[in-house]
Amino acid sequence: MTTASGFREINFDGLIGPSHNYAGLSLGNLAATMHAGKISRPREAALQGLAKMRLMLSLGLGQGFFLPHERPNVAWLRQFGFGGSDAQVCAQAWREEPLLFAQACSASAMWAANAATVSPAPDTADGRTHFTVANLSTMAHRSHEWPETLRQLRHIFADQRYFAVHEPVPARFGDEGAANFMRLAAPVDERGVEIMVYGEAGGAFPARQSAEGCRAIFRRHGIESSLTVQQSPEAIAAGAFHNDVVAVAHENILFAHEEAFADKDAFYEALQTRCNDLVIVEVPASEVSLEAAIASYLFNSQLVTLPDGQRALILPMECKETPSVRRWIEANVGANGPIHAAHFIDVRESMHNGGGPACLRLRVLLSPEAERAVNPAYLLDARTIERLEAVVSSHWPEQLSPTCLGLSDSWQHFNNARGELLAVLEQPFE
Ligand code: SUG
């Protein structure tokens, strides 16, 4: 929705790249582990992502996109001592270090919620929108995304009167970007409370977000009203490798699972004192277990306000197919609010790697002036979506198995597909 002062949120989705595959690279991400070795469908994956973007546009919401990164990432492989031509680097890496090579091929930059943490202008000391690119240092296949993400963000949000794009925090301190960030503000164009959720190491699965990383970002962005909150170890153990698998915030609504936070009473109390008209929509474990929430990605939905002021959840299909989750939605989403409507979408190709609707997008709240300063090449209308669909339909592989990553035909296919994409987009991207 557009506020009285004209602020509105634009979602930037990662266009799913041609190398999308199920290599099982993310320990603690149960969907990805469960689908390891299966055959992926990159073309279908990208079309599903584009259909989501199309739905958002048709609902009257702002929509942008990020380009897929070049894969395999040969420059990264060279850092491991592989040399010669690009093809020689790839062949040697596949032969000698197949896991490393799979990590160099991952299309994981599609999950744009992990691109950066974004503090909207009303919250920051200098009144600009601040971005800190995520270092994603916990997972090898994601740790080499940041240089290209930084480049694209600086290209999109180049106007320093409105935007500041920061480099990642030091890699020793894991940071996974907006997946562990929430903001509560009513109205949205007034100063909000920014929340970052970190994990404590020691469980069976990695805790990807460090508390130091959260606090560093708040300092860099000049945030006055901030909270750093611990994710519950039970949630991480159950497969919530990011906070956005168990909670999401929008305007004055916190929508969260009962077991999302380590000390929810202290957290809710701190929120009550900082957020006007706070509404906590908590889903009790007795109605939806952590396991069902994580399998369905109920909380990885996009909670949005439509132009008529109604609030809607954009949910993955899996929520309809999980009986306890479907029952909760039927009983709690409706005209009496606070969440009025539910839209279900099919993003199964991404879901099988643990990425739901909210993972695929980075939210950026912008004033009208700041929106005009965004590089228009990365903003979508129906015509550009059609162009993207056409290039994906002609050039993205139909199927891919992780064992095919080592074929030189695959690398050529990925490169050609990306080249065709850049050729079809009218504006200069590189
Ligand atoms: O980092 N999956 C991603 C999913 C990211 C979801 N993002 C948010 N929750 N915001 C991850 O675990 C799987 C890739 C593989 O196994 O091949 C992967 O990276």
Coordinates of C-alpha atoms and ligand atoms in Angstrom, one line a residue:
M1 CA 0.0 0.0 0.0
T2 CA 1.1 3.6 -0.5
T3 CA 1.0 5.7 2.7
A4 CA -0.2 9.3 2.9
S5 CA 3.3 10.5 2.4
G6 CA 3.7 8.2 -0.6
F7 CA 6.0 5.6 0.9
R8 CA 5.6 2.1 -0.5
E9 CA 7.3 -1.2 -0.3
I10 CA 8.9 -2.7 -3.3
N11 CA 9.9 -6.4 -3.3
F12 CA 13.0 -7.3 -5.3
D13 CA 12.9 -11.0 -6.2
G14 CA 15.9 -13.0 -7.3
L15 CA 15.4 -14.4 -10.8
I16 CA 16.1 -18.1 -10.4
G17 CA 19.2 -18.9 -12.3
P18 CA 19.7 -21.7 -14.9
S19 CA 21.9 -23.8 -12.6
H20 CA 19.2 -24.3 -10.0
N21 CA 19.9 -27.8 -8.6
Y22 CA 19.5 -30.0 -5.5
A23 CA 23.1 -30.7 -4.4
G24 CA 22.1 -30.8 -0.7
L25 CA 24.6 -28.2 0.4
S26 CA 22.8 -26.7 3.4
L27 CA 23.1 -28.6 6.7
G28 CA 20.1 -27.7 8.9
N29 CA 17.9 -27.0 6.0
L30 CA 15.7 -30.1 6.0
A31 CA 14.0 -29.6 2.7
A32 CA 17.3 -29.2 0.9
T33 CA 18.8 -32.2 2.6
M34 CA 15.7 -34.3 1.8
H35 CA 15.9 -33.4 -1.9
A36 CA 19.6 -33.9 -2.2
G37 CA 20.5 -35.6 -5.5
K38 CA 17.0 -35.2 -7.0
I39 CA 16.5 -33.9 -10.5
S40 CA 15.6 -30.1 -10.5
R41 CA 13.7 -28.2 -13.2
P42 CA 15.5 -24.8 -13.6
R43 CA 13.1 -23.6 -16.3
E44 CA 10.0 -24.4 -14.2
A45 CA 11.7 -22.9 -11.1
A46 CA 12.3 -19.6 -12.8
L47 CA 8.8 -19.5 -14.3
Q48 CA 7.3 -20.2 -10.8
G49 CA 9.3 -17.3 -9.4
L50 CA 8.2 -15.0 -12.3
A51 CA 4.5 -16.1 -11.7
K52 CA 4.9 -14.9 -8.1
M53 CA 6.3 -11.5 -9.3
R54 CA 3.4 -11.3 -11.7
L55 CA 0.9 -12.0 -8.9
M56 CA 2.4 -9.2 -6.8
L57 CA 2.1 -6.8 -9.7
S58 CA -1.5 -7.8 -10.4
L59 CA -2.3 -7.1 -6.7
G60 CA -1.1 -3.5 -7.2
L61 CA 2.3 -3.9 -5.4
G62 CA 5.7 -2.7 -6.5
Q63 CA 8.1 -5.4 -7.9
G64 CA 11.7 -5.4 -8.9
F65 CA 14.2 -8.2 -9.5
F66 CA 17.9 -9.2 -9.2
L67 CA 19.9 -10.9 -11.9
P68 CA 21.1 -14.4 -11.4
H69 CA 24.8 -14.6 -10.7
E70 CA 27.3 -16.1 -13.1
R71 CA 27.7 -19.8 -12.4
P72 CA 30.0 -21.7 -12.1
N73 CA 31.8 -18.9 -10.2
V74 CA 35.1 -19.3 -11.9
A75 CA 36.7 -16.3 -10.2
W76 CA 36.0 -18.0 -6.8
L77 CA 37.3 -21.3 -8.0
R78 CA 40.6 -19.6 -9.1
Q79 CA 41.1 -18.6 -5.4
F80 CA 41.6 -22.4 -4.7
G81 CA 44.5 -22.6 -7.0
F82 CA 42.8 -23.9 -10.2
G83 CA 44.3 -22.2 -13.3
G84 CA 44.2 -22.0 -17.1
S85 CA 41.1 -21.2 -19.2
D86 CA 37.7 -21.0 -17.5
A87 CA 36.9 -24.5 -18.9
Q88 CA 40.2 -25.9 -17.5
V89 CA 39.4 -24.4 -14.1
C90 CA 36.0 -26.0 -14.1
A91 CA 37.2 -29.4 -15.3
Q92 CA 40.0 -29.6 -12.8
A93 CA 37.8 -28.4 -9.9
W94 CA 35.1 -31.0 -10.8
R95 CA 37.7 -33.7 -11.0
E96 CA 39.6 -32.8 -7.8
E97 CA 37.0 -31.1 -5.6
P98 CA 33.5 -32.1 -6.7
L99 CA 31.8 -30.6 -3.6
L100 CA 33.6 -27.3 -4.1
F101 CA 32.6 -27.3 -7.7
A102 CA 28.9 -27.9 -6.8
Q103 CA 29.2 -25.0 -4.3
A104 CA 30.6 -22.8 -7.2
C105 CA 27.5 -23.8 -9.3
S106 CA 24.7 -23.1 -6.8
A107 CA 21.9 -20.8 -7.9
S108 CA 21.4 -19.8 -4.2
A109 CA 21.4 -16.1 -5.0
M110 CA 17.8 -16.6 -5.9
W111 CA 16.9 -16.2 -2.2
A112 CA 17.1 -12.4 -2.1
A113 CA 16.0 -12.2 1.5
N114 CA 19.6 -13.2 2.1
A115 CA 21.1 -10.5 -0.1
A116 CA 21.2 -7.8 2.5
T117 CA 19.7 -6.2 5.6
V118 CA 17.7 -3.1 4.7
S119 CA 16.9 -0.3 7.1
P120 CA 14.3 2.1 5.6
A121 CA 14.9 5.8 5.7
P122 CA 12.5 6.7 8.6
D123 CA 14.6 4.5 11.0
T124 CA 18.1 5.8 10.2
A125 CA 20.1 8.7 11.6
D126 CA 20.9 10.3 8.3
G127 CA 17.5 9.7 6.7
R128 CA 18.8 7.4 3.9
T129 CA 17.9 3.8 3.2
H130 CA 20.9 1.7 4.4
F131 CA 21.8 -1.7 3.0
T132 CA 24.4 -4.1 4.5
V133 CA 25.2 -6.9 2.1
A134 CA 25.1 -10.3 3.9
N135 CA 28.4 -12.2 4.2
L136 CA 26.5 -15.6 4.2
S137 CA 29.7 -17.0 5.7
T138 CA 28.3 -20.1 7.3
M139 CA 27.6 -22.0 4.1
A140 CA 30.4 -22.3 1.6
H141 CA 28.1 -22.2 -1.4
R142 CA 26.5 -18.9 -0.2
S143 CA 29.8 -17.3 1.0
H144 CA 30.8 -16.2 -2.5
E145 CA 27.5 -14.5 -3.4
W146 CA 28.3 -11.2 -1.7
P147 CA 30.7 -9.5 -4.3
E148 CA 28.1 -9.8 -7.1
T149 CA 25.2 -8.8 -4.7
L150 CA 27.2 -5.8 -3.7
R151 CA 27.7 -4.9 -7.3
Q152 CA 24.1 -5.2 -8.2
L153 CA 22.8 -3.3 -5.1
R154 CA 25.3 -0.4 -5.9
H155 CA 24.0 -0.4 -9.5
I156 CA 20.3 -0.3 -8.4
F157 CA 20.6 2.0 -5.4
A158 CA 23.4 4.2 -6.8
D159 CA 22.1 7.6 -5.7
Q160 CA 23.9 8.4 -2.5
R161 CA 21.4 11.1 -1.6
Y162 CA 18.9 8.4 -0.8
F163 CA 20.9 5.2 -0.4
A164 CA 24.0 3.8 1.4
V165 CA 25.1 0.3 0.4
H166 CA 27.6 -1.1 2.9
E167 CA 30.1 -4.0 2.5
P168 CA 29.4 -7.2 4.6
V169 CA 30.4 -7.4 8.2
P170 CA 33.6 -9.5 8.8
A171 CA 33.1 -13.1 7.8
R172 CA 34.0 -14.5 11.2
F173 CA 30.6 -13.1 12.3
G174 CA 27.8 -14.8 10.3
D175 CA 25.2 -12.5 8.8
E176 CA 22.3 -13.8 6.6
G177 CA 20.6 -10.5 5.8
A178 CA 16.9 -9.7 5.9
A179 CA 16.0 -13.3 6.7
N180 CA 16.8 -12.5 10.3
F181 CA 15.4 -9.0 10.3
M182 CA 12.0 -7.7 11.2
R183 CA 10.6 -4.2 11.5
L184 CA 7.5 -3.0 13.2
A185 CA 6.2 0.5 12.5
A186 CA 2.7 2.1 12.5
P187 CA 2.5 3.9 10.2
V188 CA 5.3 2.5 8.1
D189 CA 6.7 5.9 7.2
E190 CA 7.4 6.7 10.8
R191 CA 10.4 5.6 12.8
G192 CA 10.0 1.8 13.5
V193 CA 11.6 -0.6 15.8
E194 CA 14.1 -2.8 14.0
I195 CA 14.7 -6.3 15.2
M196 CA 17.4 -8.8 14.4
V197 CA 17.3 -12.4 15.5
Y198 CA 20.5 -14.4 16.1
G199 CA 21.3 -18.0 17.0
E200 CA 23.6 -19.4 19.6
A201 CA 26.0 -22.2 18.5
G202 CA 26.0 -25.6 20.2
G203 CA 23.0 -27.4 18.6
A204 CA 23.1 -30.1 16.0
F205 CA 22.7 -27.5 13.2
P206 CA 24.6 -24.3 12.5
A207 CA 23.4 -21.0 14.0
R208 CA 24.0 -18.8 11.0
Q209 CA 23.3 -15.4 12.4
S210 CA 25.7 -13.9 14.9
A211 CA 24.7 -11.4 17.6
E212 CA 27.8 -9.3 16.8
G213 CA 26.7 -9.1 13.2
C214 CA 23.2 -7.9 14.2
R215 CA 24.6 -5.2 16.4
A216 CA 27.2 -4.1 13.8
I217 CA 24.5 -3.6 11.3
F218 CA 22.4 -1.4 13.7
R219 CA 25.5 0.7 14.4
R220 CA 26.4 1.1 10.7
H221 CA 22.8 2.0 9.8
G222 CA 22.4 4.5 12.6
I223 CA 19.3 2.8 14.1
E224 CA 17.9 4.4 17.2
S225 CA 15.2 1.9 18.1
S226 CA 16.6 -1.6 17.8
L227 CA 16.3 -5.0 19.5
T228 CA 18.6 -8.0 19.2
V229 CA 16.7 -11.2 20.0
Q230 CA 17.8 -14.8 20.3
Q231 CA 16.1 -17.4 18.1
S232 CA 14.9 -20.4 20.1
P233 CA 17.4 -23.3 19.9
E234 CA 14.4 -25.6 19.4
A235 CA 13.4 -23.8 16.3
I236 CA 16.9 -24.2 14.8
A237 CA 17.0 -27.8 15.8
A238 CA 13.6 -28.4 14.1
G239 CA 15.0 -26.9 10.8
A240 CA 14.4 -23.1 11.1
F241 CA 17.8 -22.1 9.8
H242 CA 16.6 -18.5 9.4
N243 CA 14.1 -16.6 11.6
D244 CA 11.9 -16.0 8.5
V245 CA 10.9 -19.7 8.6
V246 CA 9.1 -19.1 12.0
A247 CA 8.2 -15.4 12.1
V248 CA 7.4 -12.4 9.9
A249 CA 6.6 -8.8 10.7
H250 CA 4.7 -6.1 8.7
E251 CA 3.5 -2.7 9.8
N252 CA 2.2 -3.2 13.4
I253 CA 1.8 -7.0 13.1
L254 CA 4.1 -9.7 14.3
F255 CA 3.1 -13.1 12.9
A256 CA 5.1 -15.7 14.7
H257 CA 5.2 -19.3 16.0
E258 CA 4.9 -19.7 19.7
E259 CA 8.3 -21.4 19.8
A260 CA 10.2 -19.0 17.5
F261 CA 12.1 -17.0 20.2
A262 CA 14.3 -18.1 23.1
D263 CA 12.6 -15.7 25.6
K264 CA 9.4 -14.6 24.0
D265 CA 7.9 -12.9 27.1
A266 CA 10.8 -10.5 27.4
F267 CA 10.8 -9.9 23.6
Y268 CA 7.0 -9.2 23.5
E269 CA 7.3 -6.9 26.5
A270 CA 10.1 -4.9 24.9
L271 CA 8.0 -4.6 21.7
Q272 CA 4.9 -3.4 23.6
T273 CA 6.8 -0.4 24.9
R274 CA 8.3 0.5 21.5
C275 CA 5.6 -0.2 18.9
N276 CA 2.3 1.7 18.6
D277 CA -0.8 -0.5 18.3
L278 CA 1.2 -3.7 18.3
V279 CA -0.7 -6.8 17.2
I280 CA 0.9 -10.2 17.9
V281 CA -0.6 -13.0 15.9
E282 CA 1.0 -16.0 17.6
V283 CA 0.3 -19.5 16.4
P284 CA 0.3 -21.9 19.3
A285 CA 2.3 -25.2 19.1
S286 CA -0.9 -27.0 20.1
E287 CA -2.5 -25.9 16.8
V288 CA 0.5 -26.0 14.5
S289 CA 3.7 -27.8 15.6
L290 CA 7.1 -26.4 14.8
E291 CA 7.5 -29.3 12.4
A292 CA 4.3 -28.5 10.5
A293 CA 5.2 -24.8 10.4
I294 CA 8.6 -25.6 8.9
A295 CA 7.4 -28.2 6.5
S296 CA 4.7 -25.9 5.1
Y297 CA 6.6 -22.6 5.5
L298 CA 3.5 -20.8 6.9
F299 CA 5.6 -18.0 8.3
N300 CA 7.7 -17.7 5.1
S301 CA 4.8 -16.1 3.5
Q302 CA 4.8 -12.5 2.4
L303 CA 2.5 -10.3 4.6
V304 CA 1.5 -7.3 2.5
T305 CA -1.0 -4.5 2.5
L306 CA -3.0 -4.2 -0.7
P307 CA -3.9 -0.8 -2.3
D308 CA -7.4 -1.0 -0.7
G309 CA -5.8 -1.4 2.8
Q310 CA -6.6 -5.1 3.2
R311 CA -3.7 -7.2 4.5
A312 CA -2.9 -10.4 2.6
L313 CA -0.7 -13.4 3.1
I314 CA 1.1 -14.8 0.0
L315 CA 1.6 -18.4 1.0
P316 CA 3.2 -21.4 -0.5
M317 CA 0.8 -24.2 -1.7
E318 CA 2.3 -26.5 0.9
C319 CA 0.2 -24.5 3.5
K320 CA -3.0 -25.8 1.9
E321 CA -1.7 -29.3 1.9
T322 CA -0.6 -29.4 5.5
P323 CA -3.9 -30.1 7.4
S324 CA -3.1 -28.3 10.7
V325 CA -1.8 -25.3 8.8
R326 CA -4.8 -25.2 6.5
R327 CA -7.1 -25.4 9.5
W328 CA -5.3 -22.5 11.2
I329 CA -5.6 -20.3 8.1
E330 CA -9.2 -21.1 7.6
A331 CA -10.0 -20.2 11.2
N332 CA -7.8 -17.1 11.5
V333 CA -7.5 -15.3 8.2
G334 CA -10.6 -13.4 7.0
A335 CA -12.6 -10.2 6.8
N336 CA -12.4 -9.5 10.6
G337 CA -8.6 -9.2 10.3
P338 CA -5.9 -8.4 11.2
I339 CA -5.0 -10.6 8.2
H340 CA -7.8 -10.4 5.7
A341 CA -6.9 -12.7 2.8
A342 CA -4.7 -15.6 1.7
H343 CA -3.2 -16.2 -1.7
F344 CA -1.5 -19.5 -2.4
I345 CA 1.3 -19.8 -4.9
D346 CA 3.4 -22.7 -6.3
V347 CA 7.1 -22.1 -5.8
R348 CA 7.8 -25.8 -5.2
E349 CA 11.1 -25.9 -7.1
S350 CA 12.5 -23.3 -4.6
M351 CA 10.6 -24.9 -1.6
H352 CA 12.5 -28.2 -2.2
N353 CA 15.7 -26.3 -1.5
G354 CA 14.1 -24.7 1.6
G355 CA 13.2 -21.4 0.0
G356 CA 9.6 -20.1 0.3
P357 CA 7.9 -17.0 -1.0
A358 CA 9.5 -14.7 1.5
C359 CA 13.0 -16.1 0.9
L360 CA 12.8 -15.2 -2.7
R361 CA 12.4 -11.5 -2.1
L362 CA 14.1 -8.5 -0.5
R363 CA 11.7 -5.8 0.8
V364 CA 12.7 -2.1 0.3
L365 CA 10.4 0.6 1.7
L366 CA 10.8 3.8 -0.3
S367 CA 9.6 7.4 -0.4
P368 CA 8.4 8.6 -3.8
E369 CA 11.6 10.6 -4.3
A370 CA 13.8 7.6 -3.4
E371 CA 11.7 5.3 -5.7
R372 CA 12.4 7.7 -8.6
A373 CA 16.1 7.3 -7.8
V374 CA 16.1 3.5 -8.2
N375 CA 17.7 2.2 -11.4
P376 CA 14.5 1.5 -13.5
A377 CA 16.2 -1.4 -15.3
Y378 CA 15.6 -3.5 -12.2
L379 CA 11.9 -2.6 -11.8
L380 CA 9.2 -4.8 -13.4
D381 CA 6.1 -4.3 -15.3
A382 CA 4.0 -6.9 -17.1
R383 CA 5.8 -6.4 -20.4
T384 CA 9.3 -7.0 -18.9
I385 CA 8.0 -10.1 -17.0
E386 CA 6.8 -11.4 -20.4
R387 CA 10.3 -10.9 -21.8
L388 CA 11.9 -12.6 -18.9
E389 CA 9.5 -15.5 -19.3
A390 CA 10.3 -15.8 -22.9
V391 CA 14.0 -16.0 -22.4
V392 CA 13.7 -18.4 -19.5
S393 CA 11.3 -20.7 -21.6
S394 CA 13.8 -20.8 -24.5
H395 CA 17.1 -20.9 -22.7
W396 CA 16.9 -22.3 -19.1
P397 CA 17.6 -26.1 -18.9
E398 CA 14.4 -28.2 -18.4
Q399 CA 16.1 -30.6 -16.0
L400 CA 19.3 -30.8 -14.1
S401 CA 20.8 -33.4 -11.8
P402 CA 23.8 -32.5 -9.5
T403 CA 25.9 -35.1 -11.3
C404 CA 25.4 -33.2 -14.6
L405 CA 27.1 -30.1 -13.0
G406 CA 30.4 -31.5 -14.1
L407 CA 29.6 -31.6 -17.8
S408 CA 31.1 -28.8 -19.9
D409 CA 27.8 -28.7 -21.8
S410 CA 26.1 -27.7 -18.6
W411 CA 28.5 -24.8 -18.0
Q412 CA 28.0 -23.6 -21.5
H413 CA 24.3 -23.9 -21.1
F414 CA 24.3 -21.7 -17.9
N415 CA 26.5 -19.1 -19.5
N416 CA 24.5 -18.9 -22.7
A417 CA 21.3 -18.6 -20.8
R418 CA 22.6 -15.7 -18.7
G419 CA 24.0 -14.1 -21.9
E420 CA 20.6 -14.4 -23.6
L421 CA 19.0 -12.8 -20.5
L422 CA 21.3 -9.8 -20.6
A423 CA 20.8 -9.4 -24.3
V424 CA 17.0 -9.3 -24.0
L425 CA 17.0 -6.7 -21.3
E426 CA 17.1 -3.3 -22.9
Q427 CA 19.1 -1.3 -20.3
P428 CA 22.8 -1.7 -19.7
F429 CA 23.3 -4.1 -16.8
E430 CA 27.0 -4.9 -16.8
Ligands
SUG1 O1 20.5 -20.9 2.5 N1 19.0 -23.2 0.4 C1 19.0 -21.9 1.0 C2 17.6 -21.5 1.3 C3 17.5 -20.1 1.8 C4 16.2 -19.7 2.3 N2 16.2 -18.3 2.6 C5 15.5 -17.7 3.6 N3 15.0 -18.5 4.6 N4 15.4 -16.5 3.7 C6 19.9 -21.9 2.3 O2 19.9 -22.9 3.0 C7 20.1 -25.1 -0.7 C8 21.1 -25.3 -1.9 C9 21.5 -26.7 -2.0 O3 21.4 -27.5 -1.1 O4 21.9 -27.1 -3.2 C10 20.1 -23.7 -0.2 O5 21.1 -23.1 -0.2

